[in-house]
PDB file of C-alpha atoms in Angstrom:
ATOM      1  CA  MET A   1       6.583  39.669 100.350  1.00 50.00           C
ATOM      2  CA  GLY A   2       9.508  37.220  99.166  1.00 66.00           C
ATOM      3  CA  MET A   3      11.711  34.967 101.554  1.00 72.00           C
ATOM      4  CA  GLU A   4      15.256  35.040 100.336  1.00 79.00           C
ATOM      5  CA  ARG A   5      16.993  31.856 101.033  1.00 86.00           C
ATOM      6  CA  GLU A   6      20.774  31.896  99.990  1.00 92.00           C
ATOM      7  CA  ILE A   7      23.990  29.956 101.311  1.00 94.00           C
ATOM      8  CA  LYS A   8      26.920  32.381 101.323  1.00 95.00           C
ATOM      9  CA  LEU A   9      30.552  31.002 101.421  1.00 97.00           C
ATOM     10  CA  ALA A  10      33.653  33.192 102.271  1.00 97.00           C
ATOM     11  CA  LEU A  11      35.866  32.676  99.182  1.00 98.00           C
ATOM     12  CA  PRO A  12      39.772  33.095  99.380  1.00 97.00           C
ATOM     13  CA  ALA A  13      41.150  35.429  96.746  1.00 94.00           C
ATOM     14  CA  ASN A  14      43.561  32.892  95.494  1.00 97.00           C
ATOM     15  CA  GLN A  15      40.970  30.582  94.735  1.00 97.00           C
ATOM     16  CA  VAL A  16      38.496  32.796  92.812  1.00 97.00           C
ATOM     17  CA  ASN A  17      39.818  31.322  89.423  1.00 97.00           C
ATOM     18  CA  ALA A  18      39.247  27.789  90.718  1.00 97.00           C
ATOM     19  CA  ALA A  19      35.667  28.457  91.708  1.00 98.00           C
ATOM     20  CA  THR A  20      35.011  30.195  88.555  1.00 98.00           C
ATOM     21  CA  GLN A  21      36.401  27.255  86.551  1.00 97.00           C
ATOM     22  CA  TRP A  22      34.156  24.754  88.555  1.00 97.00           C
ATOM     23  CA  PHE A  23      30.910  26.748  87.711  1.00 98.00           C
ATOM     24  CA  VAL A  24      31.926  26.843  84.382  1.00 98.00           C
ATOM     25  CA  ALA A  25      32.537  23.063  83.851  1.00 97.00           C
ATOM     26  CA  ARG A  26      29.278  22.517  86.110  1.00 95.00           C
ATOM     27  CA  THR A  27      27.204  24.539  83.852  1.00 96.00           C
ATOM     28  CA  GLY A  28      28.827  24.704  80.499  1.00 96.00           C
ATOM     29  CA  ASP A  29      28.554  28.226  80.520  1.00 96.00           C
ATOM     30  CA  GLU A  30      31.153  31.081  80.919  1.00 96.00           C
ATOM     31  CA  GLY A  31      29.187  33.021  83.396  1.00 96.00           C
ATOM     32  CA  ARG A  32      27.717  36.466  82.988  1.00 93.00           C
ATOM     33  CA  PRO A  33      29.522  39.348  84.686  1.00 96.00           C
ATOM     34  CA  ILE A  34      27.584  42.478  85.918  1.00 97.00           C
ATOM     35  CA  LYS A  35      28.641  45.600  87.848  1.00 97.00           C
ATOM     36  CA  LEU A  36      26.482  46.380  90.787  1.00 96.00           C
ATOM     37  CA  VAL A  37      26.631  49.656  92.581  1.00 96.00           C
ATOM     38  CA  ASN A  38      24.729  49.690  96.011  1.00 97.00           C
ATOM     39  CA  ILE A  39      24.021  52.251  98.248  1.00 98.00           C
ATOM     40  CA  TYR A  40      22.779  51.548 101.923  1.00 97.00           C
ATOM     41  CA  PHE A  41      20.794  53.888 104.073  1.00 98.00           C
ATOM     42  CA  ASP A  42      19.888  54.165 107.725  1.00 97.00           C
ATOM     43  CA  THR A  43      19.606  57.126 110.210  1.00 97.00           C
ATOM     44  CA  PRO A  44      22.377  58.773 112.075  1.00 95.00           C
ATOM     45  CA  LYS A  45      21.550  56.718 115.118  1.00 96.00           C
ATOM     46  CA  LEU A  46      21.268  53.646 113.141  1.00 96.00           C
ATOM     47  CA  ALA A  47      17.618  52.867 113.740  1.00 96.00           C
ATOM     48  CA  LEU A  48      17.148  50.465 110.724  1.00 95.00           C
ATOM     49  CA  ALA A  49      20.145  48.251 112.306  1.00 93.00           C
ATOM     50  CA  SER A  50      18.622  48.420 115.504  1.00 93.00           C
ATOM     51  CA  SER A  51      15.488  46.939 114.266  1.00 91.00           C
ATOM     52  CA  LYS A  52      17.249  44.200 112.376  1.00 90.00           C
ATOM     53  CA  SER A  53      16.743  45.441 108.963  1.00 92.00           C
ATOM     54  CA  ALA A  54      18.716  47.080 106.079  1.00 93.00           C
ATOM     55  CA  LEU A  55      17.519  49.355 103.003  1.00 97.00           C
ATOM     56  CA  ARG A  56      19.444  49.571  99.723  1.00 97.00           C
ATOM     57  CA  LEU A  57      19.469  51.206  96.378  1.00 98.00           C
ATOM     58  CA  ARG A  58      21.279  49.115  93.900  1.00 97.00           C
ATOM     59  CA  HIS A  59      22.325  50.125  90.044  1.00 95.00           C
ATOM     60  CA  ALA A  60      22.476  47.191  87.902  1.00 91.00           C
ATOM     61  CA  PRO A  61      22.359  46.820  83.850  1.00 90.00           C
ATOM     62  CA  GLU A  62      18.306  47.176  83.956  1.00 90.00           C
ATOM     63  CA  GLY A  63      18.109  50.181  85.915  1.00 95.00           C
ATOM     64  CA  TRP A  64      17.895  51.183  89.902  1.00 97.00           C
ATOM     65  CA  LEU A  65      16.203  48.950  92.399  1.00 97.00           C
ATOM     66  CA  GLN A  66      15.293  49.492  96.014  1.00 97.00           C
ATOM     67  CA  THR A  67      15.305  46.818  98.426  1.00 95.00           C
ATOM     68  CA  PHE A  68      14.170  46.390 102.108  1.00 95.00           C
ATOM     69  CA  LYS A  69      15.248  43.489 103.934  1.00 90.00           C
ATOM     70  CA  THR A  70      15.031  42.125 107.400  1.00 85.00           C
ATOM     71  CA  VAL A  71      18.211  40.711 108.786  1.00 70.00           C
ATOM     72  CA  GLY A  72      16.468  37.212 109.319  1.00 67.00           C
ATOM     73  CA  ASN A  73      18.443  34.142 110.366  1.00 65.00           C
ATOM     74  CA  ALA A  74      21.988  32.959 109.420  1.00 63.00           C
ATOM     75  CA  LYS A  75      23.330  29.509 110.440  1.00 67.00           C
ATOM     76  CA  ASP A  76      26.208  27.722 108.887  1.00 66.00           C
ATOM     77  CA  GLY A  77      26.155  30.343 105.843  1.00 62.00           C
ATOM     78  CA  LEU A  78      22.376  29.806 105.310  1.00 69.00           C
ATOM     79  CA  HIS A  79      20.728  32.943 105.162  1.00 63.00           C
ATOM     80  CA  SER A  80      16.716  33.235 105.323  1.00 68.00           C
ATOM     81  CA  ARG A  81      15.241  36.968 105.237  1.00 73.00           C
ATOM     82  CA  HIS A  82      12.126  38.640 104.402  1.00 84.00           C
ATOM     83  CA  GLU A  83      12.678  40.877 101.162  1.00 88.00           C
ATOM     84  CA  TRP A  84      10.958  43.623  99.325  1.00 93.00           C
ATOM     85  CA  GLU A  85      12.304  44.749  96.184  1.00 94.00           C
ATOM     86  CA  MET A  86      11.126  46.759  93.387  1.00 95.00           C
ATOM     87  CA  PRO A  87      12.318  49.109  90.580  1.00 96.00           C
ATOM     88  CA  VAL A  88      12.653  53.027  91.040  1.00 97.00           C
ATOM     89  CA  ALA A  89      13.066  55.664  88.386  1.00 94.00           C
ATOM     90  CA  SER A  90      16.269  57.162  89.613  1.00 93.00           C
ATOM     91  CA  GLU A  91      19.021  57.178  92.406  1.00 94.00           C
ATOM     92  CA  LYS A  92      16.228  58.155  95.039  1.00 95.00           C
ATOM     93  CA  LEU A  93      14.281  56.046  97.346  1.00 97.00           C
ATOM     94  CA  GLU A  94      10.648  55.623  97.193  1.00 97.00           C
ATOM     95  CA  ILE A  95       9.683  54.976 100.635  1.00 97.00           C
ATOM     96  CA  ASP A  96       5.925  55.154 100.083  1.00 96.00           C
ATOM     97  CA  ALA A  97       6.009  52.565  97.373  1.00 96.00           C
ATOM     98  CA  LEU A  98       8.137  50.207  99.906  1.00 95.00           C
ATOM     99  CA  LEU A  99       5.754  50.734 102.621  1.00 95.00           C
ATOM    100  CA  ARG A 100       2.776  49.761 100.505  1.00 94.00           C
ATOM    101  CA  GLU A 101       4.536  46.454  99.732  1.00 93.00           C
ATOM    102  CA  CYS A 102       6.016  45.833 103.128  1.00 91.00           C
ATOM    103  CA  ASP A 103       3.498  43.414 104.895  1.00 89.00           C
ATOM    104  CA  GLU A 104       5.528  42.659 108.107  1.00 89.00           C
ATOM    105  CA  PRO A 105       4.388  45.215 110.673  1.00 91.00           C
ATOM    106  CA  ARG A 106       7.379  45.728 112.584  1.00 90.00           C
ATOM    107  CA  ALA A 107       9.567  46.191 109.899  1.00 91.00           C
ATOM    108  CA  ALA A 108       7.286  48.646 108.145  1.00 94.00           C
ATOM    109  CA  ALA A 109       6.801  50.586 111.332  1.00 95.00           C
ATOM    110  CA  ALA A 110      10.771  50.790 111.629  1.00 95.00           C
ATOM    111  CA  LEU A 111      10.790  51.858 108.021  1.00 96.00           C
ATOM    112  CA  ARG A 112       8.165  54.530 108.470  1.00 97.00           C
ATOM    113  CA  GLU A 113       9.792  56.219 111.721  1.00 97.00           C
ATOM    114  CA  ALA A 114      13.267  56.157 110.107  1.00 97.00           C
ATOM    115  CA  ALA A 115      12.302  57.665 106.747  1.00 97.00           C
ATOM    116  CA  PRO A 116      12.568  61.369 107.532  1.00 97.00           C
ATOM    117  CA  GLU A 117      16.272  60.860 108.940  1.00 98.00           C
ATOM    118  CA  LEU A 118      17.809  58.515 106.133  1.00 98.00           C
ATOM    119  CA  ILE A 119      21.230  59.301 105.099  1.00 96.00           C
ATOM    120  CA  GLU A 120      23.728  57.315 102.883  1.00 96.00           C
ATOM    121  CA  LEU A 121      26.067  55.219 105.325  1.00 96.00           C
ATOM    122  CA  PHE A 122      28.182  53.155 102.899  1.00 97.00           C
ATOM    123  CA  ARG A 123      28.231  51.484  99.552  1.00 97.00           C
ATOM    124  CA  THR A 124      29.212  47.977  98.351  1.00 97.00           C
ATOM    125  CA  ASN A 125      30.609  48.085  94.859  1.00 96.00           C
ATOM    126  CA  PHE A 126      31.387  44.581  93.208  1.00 97.00           C
ATOM    127  CA  THR A 127      31.238  42.533  90.051  1.00 98.00           C
ATOM    128  CA  ARG A 128      28.781  39.591  90.151  1.00 98.00           C
ATOM    129  CA  THR A 129      29.304  36.863  87.850  1.00 98.00           C
ATOM    130  CA  LEU A 130      26.244  34.827  87.487  1.00 98.00           C
ATOM    131  CA  TRP A 131      25.231  31.086  86.647  1.00 98.00           C
ATOM    132  CA  HIS A 132      22.085  29.344  86.850  1.00 97.00           C
ATOM    133  CA  VAL A 133      22.651  25.626  88.049  1.00 97.00           C
ATOM    134  CA  GLU A 134      19.652  22.903  87.868  1.00 96.00           C
ATOM    135  CA  LEU A 135      19.908  20.303  90.556  1.00 95.00           C
ATOM    136  CA  ASP A 136      17.512  17.865  92.046  1.00 93.00           C
ATOM    137  CA  GLY A 137      14.511  19.507  90.339  1.00 94.00           C
ATOM    138  CA  ALA A 138      15.671  23.036  92.116  1.00 95.00           C
ATOM    139  CA  THR A 139      16.911  26.172  90.367  1.00 97.00           C
ATOM    140  CA  ILE A 140      19.607  27.724  92.033  1.00 97.00           C
ATOM    141  CA  GLU A 141      21.283  31.150  90.868  1.00 97.00           C
ATOM    142  CA  ALA A 142      25.014  30.874  91.776  1.00 98.00           C
ATOM    143  CA  ALA A 143      27.314  34.107  91.810  1.00 98.00           C
ATOM    144  CA  ILE A 144      30.987  35.094  92.370  1.00 98.00           C
ATOM    145  CA  ASP A 145      30.899  38.484  93.962  1.00 98.00           C
ATOM    146  CA  GLN A 146      34.533  40.358  93.813  1.00 98.00           C
ATOM    147  CA  GLY A 147      34.853  44.187  95.061  1.00 98.00           C
ATOM    148  CA  ASP A 148      34.550  46.320  97.929  1.00 97.00           C
ATOM    149  CA  VAL A 149      32.600  47.848 100.883  1.00 97.00           C
ATOM    150  CA  ILE A 150      33.453  51.697 100.845  1.00 97.00           C
ATOM    151  CA  ALA A 151      32.544  54.179 103.765  1.00 96.00           C
ATOM    152  CA  ASP A 152      33.544  57.711 104.540  1.00 94.00           C
ATOM    153  CA  VAL A 153      33.421  58.314 108.221  1.00 91.00           C
ATOM    154  CA  ASP A 154      34.521  61.663 109.757  1.00 89.00           C
ATOM    155  CA  GLY A 155      36.483  62.501 106.692  1.00 90.00           C
ATOM    156  CA  GLN A 156      38.311  59.030 106.474  1.00 93.00           C
ATOM    157  CA  HIS A 157      37.718  56.730 103.530  1.00 95.00           C
ATOM    158  CA  ARG A 158      37.479  53.095 104.514  1.00 96.00           C
ATOM    159  CA  ARG A 159      37.519  49.948 102.321  1.00 96.00           C
ATOM    160  CA  ALA A 160      36.989  46.473 102.888  1.00 96.00           C
ATOM    161  CA  PRO A 161      37.160  43.410 100.243  1.00 96.00           C
ATOM    162  CA  ILE A 162      34.315  41.514  99.348  1.00 97.00           C
ATOM    163  CA  SER A 163      35.038  38.072  98.063  1.00 98.00           C
ATOM    164  CA  GLU A 164      32.298  35.482  98.123  1.00 97.00           C
ATOM    165  CA  VAL A 165      30.010  32.884  96.665  1.00 98.00           C
ATOM    166  CA  GLU A 166      26.170  33.100  97.111  1.00 97.00           C
ATOM    167  CA  LEU A 167      24.022  30.310  96.132  1.00 97.00           C
ATOM    168  CA  GLU A 168      20.534  31.368  96.120  1.00 95.00           C
ATOM    169  CA  LEU A 169      17.429  29.220  95.947  1.00 94.00           C
ATOM    170  CA  LYS A 170      15.136  30.295  92.967  1.00 94.00           C
ATOM    171  CA  SER A 171      12.607  27.425  93.200  1.00 94.00           C
ATOM    172  CA  GLY A 172      12.502  24.030  94.410  1.00 94.00           C
ATOM    173  CA  ASP A 173      13.778  22.164  97.613  1.00 92.00           C
ATOM    174  CA  GLU A 174      16.141  24.057  99.879  1.00 91.00           C
ATOM    175  CA  ALA A 175      18.033  20.852 100.690  1.00 94.00           C
ATOM    176  CA  ALA A 176      19.617  21.721  96.807  1.00 95.00           C
ATOM    177  CA  LEU A 177      21.531  24.710  98.265  1.00 94.00           C
ATOM    178  CA  ASP A 178      23.361  22.187 100.862  1.00 94.00           C
ATOM    179  CA  THR A 179      24.025  19.548  98.148  1.00 96.00           C
ATOM    180  CA  LEU A 180      25.473  22.341  95.864  1.00 97.00           C
ATOM    181  CA  ALA A 181      27.540  23.669  98.369  1.00 96.00           C
ATOM    182  CA  ALA A 182      29.083  20.868  99.489  1.00 96.00           C
ATOM    183  CA  GLU A 183      29.875  19.853  95.810  1.00 96.00           C
ATOM    184  CA  LEU A 184      31.700  23.100  95.468  1.00 97.00           C
ATOM    185  CA  ARG A 185      33.480  22.911  98.572  1.00 96.00           C
ATOM    186  CA  ARG A 186      34.870  19.444  97.970  1.00 96.00           C
ATOM    187  CA  GLN A 187      36.178  20.825  94.714  1.00 95.00           C
ATOM    188  CA  VAL A 188      37.516  24.405  95.862  1.00 97.00           C
ATOM    189  CA  ALA A 189      39.558  24.463  99.030  1.00 96.00           C
ATOM    190  CA  GLY A 190      39.244  27.000 101.559  1.00 96.00           C
ATOM    191  CA  LEU A 191      35.727  28.019 101.194  1.00 97.00           C
ATOM    192  CA  ALA A 192      33.794  28.417 104.674  1.00 95.00           C
ATOM    193  CA  PRO A 193      30.348  29.180 105.554  1.00 94.00           C
ATOM    194  CA  ASP A 194      29.625  33.093 106.068  1.00 93.00           C
ATOM    195  CA  ASN A 195      27.114  34.323 108.301  1.00 90.00           C
ATOM    196  CA  ILE A 196      27.643  37.968 107.750  1.00 90.00           C
ATOM    197  CA  SER A 197      25.737  39.908 105.073  1.00 89.00           C
ATOM    198  CA  LYS A 198      27.434  42.464 102.846  1.00 93.00           C
ATOM    199  CA  ALA A 199      25.151  45.128 104.760  1.00 91.00           C
ATOM    200  CA  GLN A 200      26.546  43.837 107.857  1.00 91.00           C
ATOM    201  CA  ARG A 201      29.961  44.324 106.783  1.00 94.00           C
ATOM    202  CA  GLY A 202      29.277  47.694 105.964  1.00 95.00           C
ATOM    203  CA  TYR A 203      28.113  48.523 109.337  1.00 95.00           C
ATOM    204  CA  GLN A 204      31.265  46.867 110.781  1.00 95.00           C
ATOM    205  CA  LEU A 205      33.433  49.073 108.676  1.00 95.00           C
ATOM    206  CA  ARG A 206      31.952  52.311 109.716  1.00 93.00           C
ATOM    207  CA  ALA A 207      32.245  51.197 113.395  1.00 91.00           C
ATOM    208  CA  GLY A 208      35.699  50.705 112.662  1.00 84.00           C
TER     209      GLY A 208
END
């Protein structure tokens, strides 16, 4: 089991270029853009959401990954949650493999119970531009995400924009996340802590 710790900041669309240029100047790197297709699953009665967890298939340049997360805690844009992630052979969930890795009993029980009824609920498709930042002995993966949440509900095609910065701690002291976020917010106007995950945005979009 891993514990994911990241700060998420809502990024105004008119400040994307400013944030990009700040990371380029900070790292000396133009950034690496990758396209990510993400498919979220739950039961028709939203059993996983009720258990405060989320299940996703992601297509990245290296192939397909499946991820199971607990919602965890979010305060002032800092998200802390349990996460289990592994490669899969194709666009198909491998639930048994996830259950073998999931060492949080309540989360595992929720996934096991939901498995027979899982359906695709929504997608998040976006381009992620990545930088690696070294700060105070910590390594942070910084990302600008630009794209959409997409859901088809009762024949209606719904879409909502994604525009955010994510700062994920890879190693070192969590305090470095706050330091980097503060540096960025001093230089890029309009950034605001965001406690809502992409999965939660998808559920909100489905609910209308």
